[in-house]
XYZ file of C-alpha atoms in Angstrom:
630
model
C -57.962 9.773 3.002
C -57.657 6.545 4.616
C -54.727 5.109 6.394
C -53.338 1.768 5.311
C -51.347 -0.645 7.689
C -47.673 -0.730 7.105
C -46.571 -3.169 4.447
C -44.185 -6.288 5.263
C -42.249 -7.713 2.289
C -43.575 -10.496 0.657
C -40.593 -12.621 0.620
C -41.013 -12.584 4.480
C -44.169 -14.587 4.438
C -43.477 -16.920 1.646
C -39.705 -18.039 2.834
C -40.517 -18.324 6.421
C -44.380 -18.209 7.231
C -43.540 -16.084 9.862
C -45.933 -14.237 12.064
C -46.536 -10.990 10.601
C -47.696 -8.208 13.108
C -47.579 -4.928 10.924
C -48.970 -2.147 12.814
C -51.086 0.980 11.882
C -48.582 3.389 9.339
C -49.258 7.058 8.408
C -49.329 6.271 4.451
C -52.867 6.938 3.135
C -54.634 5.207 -0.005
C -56.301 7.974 -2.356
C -60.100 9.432 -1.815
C -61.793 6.251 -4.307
C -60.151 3.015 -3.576
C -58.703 1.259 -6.939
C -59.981 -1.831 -7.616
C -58.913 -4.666 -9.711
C -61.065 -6.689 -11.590
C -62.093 -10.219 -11.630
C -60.591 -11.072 -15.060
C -57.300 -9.377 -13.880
C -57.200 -11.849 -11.504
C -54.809 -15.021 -12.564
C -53.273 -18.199 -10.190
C -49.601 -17.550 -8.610
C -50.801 -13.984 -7.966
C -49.556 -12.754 -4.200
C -51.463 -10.084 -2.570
C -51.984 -8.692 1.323
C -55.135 -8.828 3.401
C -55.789 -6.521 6.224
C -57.520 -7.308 9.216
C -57.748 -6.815 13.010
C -55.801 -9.794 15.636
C -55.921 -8.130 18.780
C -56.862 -4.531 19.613
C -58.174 -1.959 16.939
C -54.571 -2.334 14.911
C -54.901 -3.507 11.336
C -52.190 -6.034 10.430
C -51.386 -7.743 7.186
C -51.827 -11.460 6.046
C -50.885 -12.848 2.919
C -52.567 -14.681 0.232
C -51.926 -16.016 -3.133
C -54.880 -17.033 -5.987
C -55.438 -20.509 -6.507
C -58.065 -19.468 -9.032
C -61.612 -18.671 -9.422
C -64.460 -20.799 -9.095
C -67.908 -19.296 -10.982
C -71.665 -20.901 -10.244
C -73.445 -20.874 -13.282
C -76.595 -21.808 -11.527
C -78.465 -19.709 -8.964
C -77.152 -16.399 -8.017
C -74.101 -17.034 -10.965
C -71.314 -15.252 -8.377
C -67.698 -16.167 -8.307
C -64.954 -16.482 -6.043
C -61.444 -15.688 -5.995
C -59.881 -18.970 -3.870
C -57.041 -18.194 -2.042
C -54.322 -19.683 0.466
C -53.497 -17.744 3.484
C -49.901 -17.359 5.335
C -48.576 -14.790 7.828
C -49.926 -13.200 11.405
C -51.123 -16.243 13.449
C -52.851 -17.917 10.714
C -50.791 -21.150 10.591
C -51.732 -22.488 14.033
C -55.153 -20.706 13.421
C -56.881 -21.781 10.414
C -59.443 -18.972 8.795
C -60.826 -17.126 11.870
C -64.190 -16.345 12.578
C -64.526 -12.794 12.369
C -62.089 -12.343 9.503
C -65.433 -11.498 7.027
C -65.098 -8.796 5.202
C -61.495 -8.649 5.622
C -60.583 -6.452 2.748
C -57.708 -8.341 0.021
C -55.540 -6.158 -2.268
C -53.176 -7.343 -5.215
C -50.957 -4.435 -6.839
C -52.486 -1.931 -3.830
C -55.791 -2.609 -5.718
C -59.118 -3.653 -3.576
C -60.119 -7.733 -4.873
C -62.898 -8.071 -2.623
C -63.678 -9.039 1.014
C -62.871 -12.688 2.523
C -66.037 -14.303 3.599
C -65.713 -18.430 2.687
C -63.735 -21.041 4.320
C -63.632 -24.572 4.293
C -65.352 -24.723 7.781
C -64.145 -27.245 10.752
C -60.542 -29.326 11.157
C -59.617 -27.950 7.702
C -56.164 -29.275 7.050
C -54.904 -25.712 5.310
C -56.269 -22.240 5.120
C -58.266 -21.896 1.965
C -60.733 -19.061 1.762
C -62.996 -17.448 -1.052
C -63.039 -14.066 -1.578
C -66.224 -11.983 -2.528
C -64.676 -10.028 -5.920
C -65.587 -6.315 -4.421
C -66.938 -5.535 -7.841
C -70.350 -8.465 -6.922
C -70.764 -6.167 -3.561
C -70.822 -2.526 -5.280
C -73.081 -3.601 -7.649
C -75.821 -5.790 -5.080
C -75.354 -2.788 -3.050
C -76.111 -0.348 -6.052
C -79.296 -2.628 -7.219
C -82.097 -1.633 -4.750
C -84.365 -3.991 -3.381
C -87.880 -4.233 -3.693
C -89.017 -6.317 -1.282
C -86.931 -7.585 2.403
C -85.997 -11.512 1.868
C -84.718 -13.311 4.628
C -84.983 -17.095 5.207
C -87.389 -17.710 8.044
C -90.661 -16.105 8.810
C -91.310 -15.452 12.691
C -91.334 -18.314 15.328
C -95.120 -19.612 15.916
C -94.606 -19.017 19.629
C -95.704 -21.682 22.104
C -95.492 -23.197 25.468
C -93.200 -25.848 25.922
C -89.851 -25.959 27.246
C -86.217 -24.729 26.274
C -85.407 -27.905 24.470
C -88.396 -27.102 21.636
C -87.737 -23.738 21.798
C -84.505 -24.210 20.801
C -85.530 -25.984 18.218
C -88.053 -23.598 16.617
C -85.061 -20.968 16.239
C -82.761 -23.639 14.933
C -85.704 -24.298 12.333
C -85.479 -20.405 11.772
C -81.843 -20.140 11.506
C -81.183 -22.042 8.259
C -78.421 -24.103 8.197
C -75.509 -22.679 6.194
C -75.060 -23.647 2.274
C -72.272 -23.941 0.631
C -71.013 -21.581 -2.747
C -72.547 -24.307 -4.997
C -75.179 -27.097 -4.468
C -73.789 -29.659 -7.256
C -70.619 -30.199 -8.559
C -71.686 -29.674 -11.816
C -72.895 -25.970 -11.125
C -68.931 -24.752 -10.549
C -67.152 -23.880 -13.215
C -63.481 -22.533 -12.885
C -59.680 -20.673 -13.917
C -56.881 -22.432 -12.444
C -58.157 -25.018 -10.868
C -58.761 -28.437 -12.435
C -62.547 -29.703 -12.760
C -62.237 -32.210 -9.781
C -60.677 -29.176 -7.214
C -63.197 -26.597 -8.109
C -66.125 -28.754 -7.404
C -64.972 -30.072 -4.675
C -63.972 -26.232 -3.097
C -67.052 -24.884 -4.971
C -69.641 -27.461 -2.511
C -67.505 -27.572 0.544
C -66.513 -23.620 0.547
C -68.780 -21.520 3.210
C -69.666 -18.159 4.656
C -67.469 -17.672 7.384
C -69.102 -18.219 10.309
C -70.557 -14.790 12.627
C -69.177 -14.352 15.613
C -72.778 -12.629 17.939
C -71.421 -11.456 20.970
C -73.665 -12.212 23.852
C -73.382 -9.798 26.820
C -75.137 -9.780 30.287
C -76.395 -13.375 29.784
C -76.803 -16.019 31.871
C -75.772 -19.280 30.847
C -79.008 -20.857 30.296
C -79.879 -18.570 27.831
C -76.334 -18.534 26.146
C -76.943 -21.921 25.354
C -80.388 -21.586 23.806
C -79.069 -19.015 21.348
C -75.948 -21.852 21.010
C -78.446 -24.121 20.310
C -80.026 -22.524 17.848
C -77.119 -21.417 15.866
C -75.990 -24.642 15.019
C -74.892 -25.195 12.141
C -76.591 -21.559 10.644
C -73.458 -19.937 10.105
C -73.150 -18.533 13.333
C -71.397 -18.961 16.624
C -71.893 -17.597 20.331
C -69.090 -15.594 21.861
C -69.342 -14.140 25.221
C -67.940 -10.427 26.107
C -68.610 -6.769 26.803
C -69.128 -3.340 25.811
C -65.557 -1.607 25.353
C -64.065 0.599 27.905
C -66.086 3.892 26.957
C -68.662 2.569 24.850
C -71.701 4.360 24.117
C -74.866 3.911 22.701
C -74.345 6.482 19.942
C -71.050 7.741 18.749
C -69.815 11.051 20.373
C -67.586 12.144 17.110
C -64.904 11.446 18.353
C -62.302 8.994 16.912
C -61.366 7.737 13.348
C -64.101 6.924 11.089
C -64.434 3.059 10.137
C -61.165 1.950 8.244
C -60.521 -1.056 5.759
C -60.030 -4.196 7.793
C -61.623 -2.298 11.251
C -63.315 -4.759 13.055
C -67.212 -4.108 13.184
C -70.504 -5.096 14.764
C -74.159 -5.285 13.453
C -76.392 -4.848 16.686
C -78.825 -6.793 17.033
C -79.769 -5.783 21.120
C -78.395 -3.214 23.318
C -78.625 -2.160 26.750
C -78.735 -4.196 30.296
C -78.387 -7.354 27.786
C -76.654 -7.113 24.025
C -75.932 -9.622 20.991
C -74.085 -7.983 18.017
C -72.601 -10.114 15.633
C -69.051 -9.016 14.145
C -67.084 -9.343 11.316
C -64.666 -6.775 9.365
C -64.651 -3.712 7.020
C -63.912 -4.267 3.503
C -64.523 -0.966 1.570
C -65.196 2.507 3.152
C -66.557 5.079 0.077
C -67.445 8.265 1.293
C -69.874 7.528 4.160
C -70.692 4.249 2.370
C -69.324 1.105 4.535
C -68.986 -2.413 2.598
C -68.647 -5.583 5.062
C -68.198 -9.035 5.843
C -68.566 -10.387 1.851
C -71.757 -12.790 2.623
C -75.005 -12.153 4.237
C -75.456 -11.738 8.106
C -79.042 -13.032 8.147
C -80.090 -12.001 4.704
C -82.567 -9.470 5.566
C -82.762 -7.728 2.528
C -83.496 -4.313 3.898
C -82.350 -3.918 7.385
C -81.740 -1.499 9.630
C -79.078 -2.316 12.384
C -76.711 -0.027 14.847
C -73.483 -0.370 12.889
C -70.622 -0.350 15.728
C -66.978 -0.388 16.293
C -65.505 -3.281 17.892
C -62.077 -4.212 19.565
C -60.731 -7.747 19.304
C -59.735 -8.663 22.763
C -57.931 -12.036 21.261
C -58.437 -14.583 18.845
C -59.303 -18.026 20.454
C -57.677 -20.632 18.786
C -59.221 -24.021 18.233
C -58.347 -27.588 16.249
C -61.882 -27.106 14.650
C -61.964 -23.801 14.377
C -60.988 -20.128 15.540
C -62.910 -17.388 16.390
C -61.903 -13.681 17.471
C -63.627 -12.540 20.538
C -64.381 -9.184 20.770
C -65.729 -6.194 22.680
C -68.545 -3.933 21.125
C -68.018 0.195 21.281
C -69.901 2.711 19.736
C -72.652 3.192 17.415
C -71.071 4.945 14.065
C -73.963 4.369 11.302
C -76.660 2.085 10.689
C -76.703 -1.050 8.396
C -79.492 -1.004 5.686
C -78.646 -3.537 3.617
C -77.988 -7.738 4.372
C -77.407 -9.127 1.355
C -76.197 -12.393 -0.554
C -72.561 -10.501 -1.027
C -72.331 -8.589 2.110
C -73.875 -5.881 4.460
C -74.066 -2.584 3.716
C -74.570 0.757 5.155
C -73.943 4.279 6.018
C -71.557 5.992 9.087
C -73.003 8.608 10.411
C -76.589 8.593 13.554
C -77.973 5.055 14.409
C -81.502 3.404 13.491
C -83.975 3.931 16.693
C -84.994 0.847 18.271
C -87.451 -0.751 20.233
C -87.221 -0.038 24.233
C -88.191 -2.927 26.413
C -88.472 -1.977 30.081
C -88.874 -4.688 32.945
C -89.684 -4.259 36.086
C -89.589 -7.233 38.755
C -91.270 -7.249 42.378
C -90.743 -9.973 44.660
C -94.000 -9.965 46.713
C -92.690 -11.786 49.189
C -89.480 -10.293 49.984
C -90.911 -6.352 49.181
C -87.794 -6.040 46.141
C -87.814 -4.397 43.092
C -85.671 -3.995 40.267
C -85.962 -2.831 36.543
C -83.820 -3.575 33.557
C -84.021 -1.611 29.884
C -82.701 -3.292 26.866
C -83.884 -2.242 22.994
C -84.059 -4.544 20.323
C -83.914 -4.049 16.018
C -87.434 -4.329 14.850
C -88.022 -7.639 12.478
C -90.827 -9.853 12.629
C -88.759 -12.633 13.447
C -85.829 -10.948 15.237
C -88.151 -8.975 17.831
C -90.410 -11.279 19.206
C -87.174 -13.783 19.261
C -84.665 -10.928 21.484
C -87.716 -9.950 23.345
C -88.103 -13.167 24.768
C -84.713 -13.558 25.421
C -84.198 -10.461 26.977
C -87.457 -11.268 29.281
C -86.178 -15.177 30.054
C -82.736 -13.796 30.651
C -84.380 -11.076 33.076
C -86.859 -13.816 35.186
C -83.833 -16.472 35.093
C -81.042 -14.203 36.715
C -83.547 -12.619 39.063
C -85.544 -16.221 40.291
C -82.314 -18.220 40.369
C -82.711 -18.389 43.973
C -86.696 -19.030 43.838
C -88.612 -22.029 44.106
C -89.036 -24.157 40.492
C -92.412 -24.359 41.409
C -92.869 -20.236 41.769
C -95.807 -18.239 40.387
C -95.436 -15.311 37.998
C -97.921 -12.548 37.322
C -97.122 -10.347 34.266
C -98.491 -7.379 33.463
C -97.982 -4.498 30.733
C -97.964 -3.144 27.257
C -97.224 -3.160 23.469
C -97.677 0.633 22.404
C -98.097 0.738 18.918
C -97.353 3.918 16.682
C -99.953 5.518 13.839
C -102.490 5.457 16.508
C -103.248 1.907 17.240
C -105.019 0.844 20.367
C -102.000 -0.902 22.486
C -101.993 -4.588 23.113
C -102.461 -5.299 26.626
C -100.783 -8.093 28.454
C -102.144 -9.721 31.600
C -101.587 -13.267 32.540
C -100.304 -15.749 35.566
C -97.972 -18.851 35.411
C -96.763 -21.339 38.269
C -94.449 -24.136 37.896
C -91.426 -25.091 36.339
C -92.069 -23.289 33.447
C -93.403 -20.465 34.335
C -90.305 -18.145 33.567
C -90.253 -20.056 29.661
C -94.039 -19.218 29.966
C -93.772 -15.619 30.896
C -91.595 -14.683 28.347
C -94.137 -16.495 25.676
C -96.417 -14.299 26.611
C -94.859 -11.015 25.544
C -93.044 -12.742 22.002
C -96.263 -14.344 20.962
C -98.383 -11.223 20.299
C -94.956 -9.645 18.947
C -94.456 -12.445 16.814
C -98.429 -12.385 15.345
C -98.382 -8.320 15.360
C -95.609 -8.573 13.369
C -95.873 -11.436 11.101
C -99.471 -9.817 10.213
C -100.590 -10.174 6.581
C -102.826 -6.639 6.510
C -100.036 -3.530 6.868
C -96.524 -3.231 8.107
C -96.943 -2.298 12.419
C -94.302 0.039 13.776
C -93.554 -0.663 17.283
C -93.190 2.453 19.560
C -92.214 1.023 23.206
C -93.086 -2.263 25.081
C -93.423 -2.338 29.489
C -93.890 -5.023 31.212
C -94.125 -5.555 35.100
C -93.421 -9.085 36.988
C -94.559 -10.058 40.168
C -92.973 -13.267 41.222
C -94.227 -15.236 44.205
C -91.968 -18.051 45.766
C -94.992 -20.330 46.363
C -97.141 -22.548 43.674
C -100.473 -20.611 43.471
C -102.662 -23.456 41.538
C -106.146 -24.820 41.527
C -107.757 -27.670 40.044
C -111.506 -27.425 39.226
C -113.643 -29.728 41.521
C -117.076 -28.792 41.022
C -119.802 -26.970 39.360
C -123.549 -26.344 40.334
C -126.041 -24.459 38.968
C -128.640 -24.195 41.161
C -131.996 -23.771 38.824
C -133.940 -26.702 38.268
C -135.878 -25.853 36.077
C -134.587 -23.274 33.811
C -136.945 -20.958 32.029
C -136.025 -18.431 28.927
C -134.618 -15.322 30.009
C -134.160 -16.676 33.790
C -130.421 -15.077 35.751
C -128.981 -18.967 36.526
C -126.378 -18.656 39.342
C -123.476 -21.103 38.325
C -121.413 -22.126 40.771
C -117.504 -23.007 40.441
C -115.262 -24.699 43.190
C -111.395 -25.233 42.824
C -108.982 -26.800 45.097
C -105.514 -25.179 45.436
C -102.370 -26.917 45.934
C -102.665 -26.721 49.751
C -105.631 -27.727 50.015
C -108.097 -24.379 50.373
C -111.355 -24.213 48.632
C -112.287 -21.565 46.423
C -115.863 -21.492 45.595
C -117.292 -18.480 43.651
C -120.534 -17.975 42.003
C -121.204 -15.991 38.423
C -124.859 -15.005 37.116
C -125.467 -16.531 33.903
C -128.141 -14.237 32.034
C -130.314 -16.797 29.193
C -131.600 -15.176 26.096
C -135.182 -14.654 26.256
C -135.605 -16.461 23.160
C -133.582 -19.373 24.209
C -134.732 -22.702 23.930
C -134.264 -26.557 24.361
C -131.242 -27.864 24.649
C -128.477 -25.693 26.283
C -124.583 -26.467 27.589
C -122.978 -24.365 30.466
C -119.222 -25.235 29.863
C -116.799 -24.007 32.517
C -112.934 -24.452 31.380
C -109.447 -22.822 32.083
C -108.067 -20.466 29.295
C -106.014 -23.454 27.650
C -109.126 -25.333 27.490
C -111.095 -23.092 25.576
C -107.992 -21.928 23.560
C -107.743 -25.511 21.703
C -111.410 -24.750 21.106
C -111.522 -22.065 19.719
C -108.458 -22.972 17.207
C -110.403 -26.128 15.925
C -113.471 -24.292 15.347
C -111.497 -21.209 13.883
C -112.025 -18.635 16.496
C -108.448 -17.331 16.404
C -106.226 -14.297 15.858
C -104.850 -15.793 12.540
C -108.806 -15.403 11.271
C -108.892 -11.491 11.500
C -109.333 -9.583 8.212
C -107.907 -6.676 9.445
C -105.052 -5.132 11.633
C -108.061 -3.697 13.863
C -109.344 -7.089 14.209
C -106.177 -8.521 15.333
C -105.649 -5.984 17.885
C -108.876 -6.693 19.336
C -108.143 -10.736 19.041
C -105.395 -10.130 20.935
C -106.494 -8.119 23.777
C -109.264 -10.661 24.687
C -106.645 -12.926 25.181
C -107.964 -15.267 27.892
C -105.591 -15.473 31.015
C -105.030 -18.974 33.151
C -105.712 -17.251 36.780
C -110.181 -17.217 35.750
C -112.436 -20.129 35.519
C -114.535 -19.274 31.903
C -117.911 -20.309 32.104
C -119.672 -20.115 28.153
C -123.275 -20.959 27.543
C -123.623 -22.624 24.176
C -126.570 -23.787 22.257
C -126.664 -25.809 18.914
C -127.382 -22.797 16.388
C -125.471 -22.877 13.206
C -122.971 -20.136 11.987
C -119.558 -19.151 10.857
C -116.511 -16.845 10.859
C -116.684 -14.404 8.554
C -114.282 -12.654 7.749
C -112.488 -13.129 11.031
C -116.179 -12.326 13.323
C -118.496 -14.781 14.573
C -121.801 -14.816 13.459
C -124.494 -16.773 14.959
C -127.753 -18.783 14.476
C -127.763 -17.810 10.620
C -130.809 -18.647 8.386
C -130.516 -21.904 5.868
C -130.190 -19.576 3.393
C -127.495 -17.699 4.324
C -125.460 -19.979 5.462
C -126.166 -22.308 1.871
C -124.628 -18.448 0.424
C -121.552 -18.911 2.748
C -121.104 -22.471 2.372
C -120.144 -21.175 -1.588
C -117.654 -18.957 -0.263
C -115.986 -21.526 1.748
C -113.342 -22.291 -1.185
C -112.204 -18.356 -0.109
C -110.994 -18.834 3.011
C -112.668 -16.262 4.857
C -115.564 -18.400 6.004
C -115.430 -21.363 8.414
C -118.382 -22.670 9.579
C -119.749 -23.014 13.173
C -121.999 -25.728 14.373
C -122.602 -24.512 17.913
C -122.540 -20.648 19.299
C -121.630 -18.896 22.368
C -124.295 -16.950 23.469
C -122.326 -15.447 26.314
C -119.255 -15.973 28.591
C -118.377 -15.034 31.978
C -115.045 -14.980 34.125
C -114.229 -16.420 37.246
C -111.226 -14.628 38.838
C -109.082 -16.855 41.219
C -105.973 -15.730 41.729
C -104.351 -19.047 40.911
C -103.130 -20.709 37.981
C -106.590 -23.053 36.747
C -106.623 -26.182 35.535
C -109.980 -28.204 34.287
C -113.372 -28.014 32.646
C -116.815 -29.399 33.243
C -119.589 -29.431 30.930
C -123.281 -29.201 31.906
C -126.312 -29.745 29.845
C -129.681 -28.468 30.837
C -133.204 -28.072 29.082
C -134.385 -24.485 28.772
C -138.264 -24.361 29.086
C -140.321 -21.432 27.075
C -140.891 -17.895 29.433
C -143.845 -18.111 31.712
C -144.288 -22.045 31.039
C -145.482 -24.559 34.124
């Protein structure tokens, strides 16, 4: 039995357009909500819509049909169009946050309102998603998760193109229709229903951020631009927890809710309202939240704390409480899922040590798991973490991180380990924990569950950087299977030398011609892509584990002895100084893509540790005489 807000007449909203504040009444709508059905539907009809203004109470809003717009190309949905009076909707406009919002005509369920006209609209037109379209996208099961933006290629760089790879990734919002000539309509002449039919929208998600600070707030702002969501800033609710206790009223028609998409020290749930509660089955917000296909997100309450008006358009800011169910579905006509224990998600645990000042702190957040949403809240949840703790640090500090990505079904864990200095070094630092995430998970071999991921910072207030100066090897005349001791100097930002010394072992059948390169790890990273040494070349998951644990970090000097002996990548593994004939065998598979060919190979390669961020490379050649010549 569900509770229904108390009714106002009708006559009160048409004659005066007064604000209508109906609270919460004891009357209770049978067990299986009727429903009317789309060709019941006819213009001049006046109905109610319920939905939340302030608090958890459910008040009443009017609206009366227009009509109903169909596309016949594409998905072929309708929508019921609609004008909206009563509660603070004439100074407000559609409100963000009113998705979902469930619309009855005769005490029969319509659908949920989820379109709008968007900014400075002159009068409140919305589209409502007929509730029959969401039961039945809801019933059909998916076969495969869709969504509309693979992961983020992670890179350095700084905010301003990271914000622009999520923007990329965040799709801009289209309309109901992409032509005029796809809408077809009841009510409404030719001209209105295309023009309503291309300018009509989802209704923009309100994603409450929480614990940010405003430099990341503004990245995610960024990035939503335009992609049918908006940043709102707020908290958990008085009481909140992660999971529900039991306690309370199960979700309600017109309840606000949230779809979590982090939790913890730092959250982001985006909100919207409850159109249809059957059984333990919740329907919501009448368009997609990211179109995920199959999802699986904490489904919370939520409290509207007020509704912010604005001349281009209003949003309801809200506070997050607990977790009642999990969301399974994201859909083109909604989101869908079940009350009852929440999805487990990923735990990210930070710890921070300031070497200089002997302080420590740790922070826990967990994130959904998604190839593209992981990687992405990861590294906002780690930039977030180094920005609020270094805002008092030097631009030019160093950061050392260290840690793990523990893997489930008995994978080896990917191990992180790297150093960055400057005024990107906190942008950098959190690269380096979303870029594995982001190729783990985008990975074409088998789906990777993520168990855990730690990570440990040590921040330095002082610029710990060396350039390469010089390189010696001290062997004059190099023989086959000789130890040659290169030497490497660097000079670090104050001035200090660093000189160390590596043994370089030759082959015993080695050669002619040889080249001692000695580069930093970005160096040898553009290398390695153009020649097709990369993650992205392993053939399996267990090759792209290993790829990513030899990931090379910018605190060593890498010296690599090459010589000029044919080869390729096969299959994702090097292979070296091939005969003619194989490689005229490989050459044929070529058009396959699992064979690039090498025209040098690395017959070995050493590390220099520093302890400072490198920069440079030198190349040396030298002529390798036979064993036991001169």
């Amino acid at each position: 039995m569900r509770p229904q807000p108390a009714r106002v007449p009708h006559a009160a909203s048409v004659a005066g357009g007064m604000v209508v504040a109906a609270l919460l009444a004891v009357a209770a709508l049978p067990a299986a909500t009727p429903r009317i059905d789309l060709d019941e539907i006819e213009p001049g009809m006046r109905g109610v819509g319920v939905t939340v203004f302030s608090g958890t109470a459910r008040e009443e809003f009017g609206v009366e049909v227009l009509g109903v717009i169909n596309n016949v190309m594409g998905p072929r949905r309708s929508l019921i169009i609609v004008r909206l009076d009563g509660g603070p909707l004439a100074e407000t406009g559609v409100i963000q946050g009113m998705s979902g919002s469930p619309v009855y005509f005769d005490e029969r369920l319509a659908g949920a309102l989820s379109y709008s006209l968007g900014s400075f609209a002159k009068e409140p037109i919305a589209g409502i998603t007929p509730i029959g379209e969401m039961v039945a996208t809801d019933a059909t099961p998916m076969q495969v998760a869709r969504r509309r933006a693979s992961a983020i290629a992670f890179a350095d760089g700084d905010r301003v193109h990271l914000a622009a790879a999520m923007r990329r990734a965040f799709a801009r919002t289209e309309p109901f229709a992409g032509r005029p000539d796809d809408v077809r309509a009841t009510g409404l002449n030719a001209g209105e229903a295309a023009r309503l039919g291309t300018q009509l929208q989802p209704i923009a998600t309100p994603v409450l951020l929480s614990g940010f600070v405003p430099e990341v707030i503004d990245l995610w702002a960024s990035a939503f631009d335009g992609s049918g969501f908006v940043t709102t800033i707020g908290g958990a609710a008085a009481g909140a927890a992660t999971q529900s206790n039991g306690d309370g009223a199960p979700l309600e028609p017109g309840d606000a809710v949230g779809a979590t998409l982090m939790r913890g020290d730092f959250a982001m749930t985006g909100t919207g309202t409850v159109t249809m509660v059957d059984e333990d089955r919740v329907y919501a917000f009448g368009h997609p939240f990211y179109n995920l296909g199959r999802a699986s997100l904490p489904m919370t309450r939520a409290r509207v704390t007020t509704v912010l008006p604005s001349l281009a358009i209003s949003s309801k800011i809200t506070a997050i409480g607990d977790t009642v169910g999990t969301i399974d579905q994201d859909r083109s006509t909604g989101i869908y899922g079940s009350l009852g224990g929440g999805p487990t998600l990923i735990p990210i645990d930070v710890t921070l040590a300031a070497a200089d000042r002997e302080l420590t702190e740790s922070f826990a957040f967990e994130v959904i798991e998604d190839p593209f949403f992981t990687p992405t809240l990861a590294l906002t949840g780690l930039l977030n973490t180094l920005l609020s703790w270094t805002e008092d640090l030097s631009s030019a500090s160093t950061l050392e991180v260290t840690g793990a990505i523990h893997l489930r079904d008995g994978h080896d864990p990917i191990r992180l380990h790297n150093v960055y200095a400057g005024n990107g070094a906190a942008l950098s630092a959190a690269v380096s924990a979303a870029a594995p995430l982001s190729t783990l998970l985008g990975n074409r071999f088998l789906p990777v569950e993520l168990d855990r991921i730690e990570l440990g910072i040590t921040t330095r207030e002082t610029p710990r950087t060396a350039r390469l100066e010089r390189v010696r090897v001290d062997a004059p005349r190099p023989r086959a299977g000789d130890t040659l001791p290169v030497t490497v100097s660097a000079r670090t930002a104050e001035g200090e030398l660093i000189v160390e010394t590596v043994s370089v072992r030759l082959p015993r059948d080695l050669t002619g011609r040889v080249q001692i390169l000695v580069a930093d790890a970005e160096t040898l990273q553009t290398r390695d892509a153009s020649a097709g040494r990369q993650p992205q070349q392993a053939r399996s998951i267990t090759q792209l584990i290993r790829a990513l644990n030899r990931t090379r970090q910018q605190d060593r000097f890498y010296v690599q002895l090459l010589a000029a002996r044919p080869g390729a990548v096969v299959r994702g593994q090097p292979q070296v100084a091939l005969p003619s004939s194989v490689r005229a065998v490989l050459d044929g598979d070529r058009a396959g893509g699992d064979v690039t060919p090498l025209t040098e190979a690395t017959l070995g390669e050493w590390d220099v540790p520093t302890g400072h961020v490198v920069s440079g490379s030198r190349l040396i050649t030298l002529t390798v005489e036979p064993a036991g010549s001169g």
